[in-house]
C-alpha positions as CSV (number, residue, x, y, z in Angstrom):
1,M,0.2,-26.1,-166.9
2,Y,0.5,-29.2,-168.0
3,L,2.5,-29.2,-170.7
4,Q,6.0,-28.5,-171.8
5,V,7.1,-26.9,-175.2
6,V,10.5,-29.4,-176.0
7,R,11.2,-27.7,-179.0
8,S,10.4,-24.0,-180.5
9,S,12.6,-21.5,-182.5
10,K,11.3,-18.6,-184.0
11,T,10.8,-19.4,-187.5
12,D,9.2,-22.7,-186.3
13,Q,6.4,-23.2,-189.1
14,V,4.1,-25.8,-188.2
15,T,3.3,-26.9,-184.0
16,V,3.1,-31.0,-183.5
17,I,1.5,-32.4,-180.3
18,G,2.7,-36.3,-179.6
19,C,3.2,-37.8,-176.0
20,C,5.4,-41.2,-175.4
21,V,7.0,-43.3,-178.4
22,T,5.6,-40.0,-180.6
23,L,7.0,-37.6,-178.7
24,V,10.9,-39.3,-179.4
25,E,9.7,-39.9,-183.1
26,A,8.6,-35.9,-183.3
27,V,12.1,-34.5,-182.7
28,R,13.7,-37.4,-184.9
29,A,11.3,-35.7,-187.3
30,A,12.4,-32.0,-186.1
31,E,16.4,-32.7,-186.6
32,K,15.7,-34.2,-190.4
33,L,13.8,-31.3,-191.2
34,A,15.7,-28.6,-189.1
35,L,18.5,-29.5,-192.3
36,D,16.3,-28.5,-195.0
37,G,15.4,-25.4,-193.1
38,V,12.4,-26.0,-192.0
39,N,11.9,-26.0,-188.2
40,I,8.2,-27.2,-186.2
41,R,7.3,-26.6,-182.2
42,I,7.1,-29.6,-180.5
43,I,4.7,-29.9,-177.6
44,D,4.4,-32.5,-175.1
45,P,0.7,-31.9,-173.5
46,F,1.5,-34.2,-170.5
47,T,-2.1,-34.1,-169.9
48,L,-4.9,-34.9,-171.9
49,K,-7.3,-33.4,-169.3
50,P,-7.0,-30.5,-167.9
51,L,-5.7,-30.1,-171.7
52,D,-3.6,-27.0,-171.9
53,K,-6.1,-25.1,-174.6
54,A,-5.1,-21.5,-174.2
55,T,-0.7,-22.3,-174.2
56,I,-1.9,-24.6,-177.4
57,L,-3.6,-21.8,-179.1
58,K,-1.0,-19.2,-178.4
59,S,1.7,-21.5,-180.0
60,A,-0.7,-22.5,-183.4
61,R,-0.9,-18.6,-183.8
62,E,2.6,-17.9,-183.8
63,T,3.1,-20.8,-186.0
64,G,0.6,-19.6,-188.5
65,G,-2.2,-21.8,-187.2
66,R,-1.0,-25.5,-187.9
67,I,-0.7,-28.2,-185.9
68,I,0.0,-31.4,-186.5
69,T,-1.2,-34.1,-183.8
70,V,0.3,-37.3,-183.4
71,E,-1.2,-39.4,-181.4
72,D,-4.9,-40.6,-181.0
73,H,-6.3,-40.8,-176.8
74,Y,-9.3,-42.1,-175.1
75,E,-9.9,-39.7,-173.2
76,W,-9.2,-41.6,-169.9
77,G,-5.4,-42.1,-170.9
78,M,-4.9,-45.0,-172.8
79,Y,-6.2,-48.1,-174.6
80,L,-7.8,-51.3,-172.8
81,S,-9.4,-54.2,-174.6
């Protein structure tokens, strides 16, 4: 659907979902955590509407039911002041 798994391994311990700037930060964090033997799966959802729930749930099951989201979104995709 509209989702990309940016980083994954068979030993991922958590699924991290982020977009834009926080996606870059999640990748940096993954690199640092990997040095300590902690692997995380990173997902870029591209869109929140429609949200690829099936892929997110599959990833969550594969990582022990643990999900971290690193963004707060409005349903229209950005904050308008």
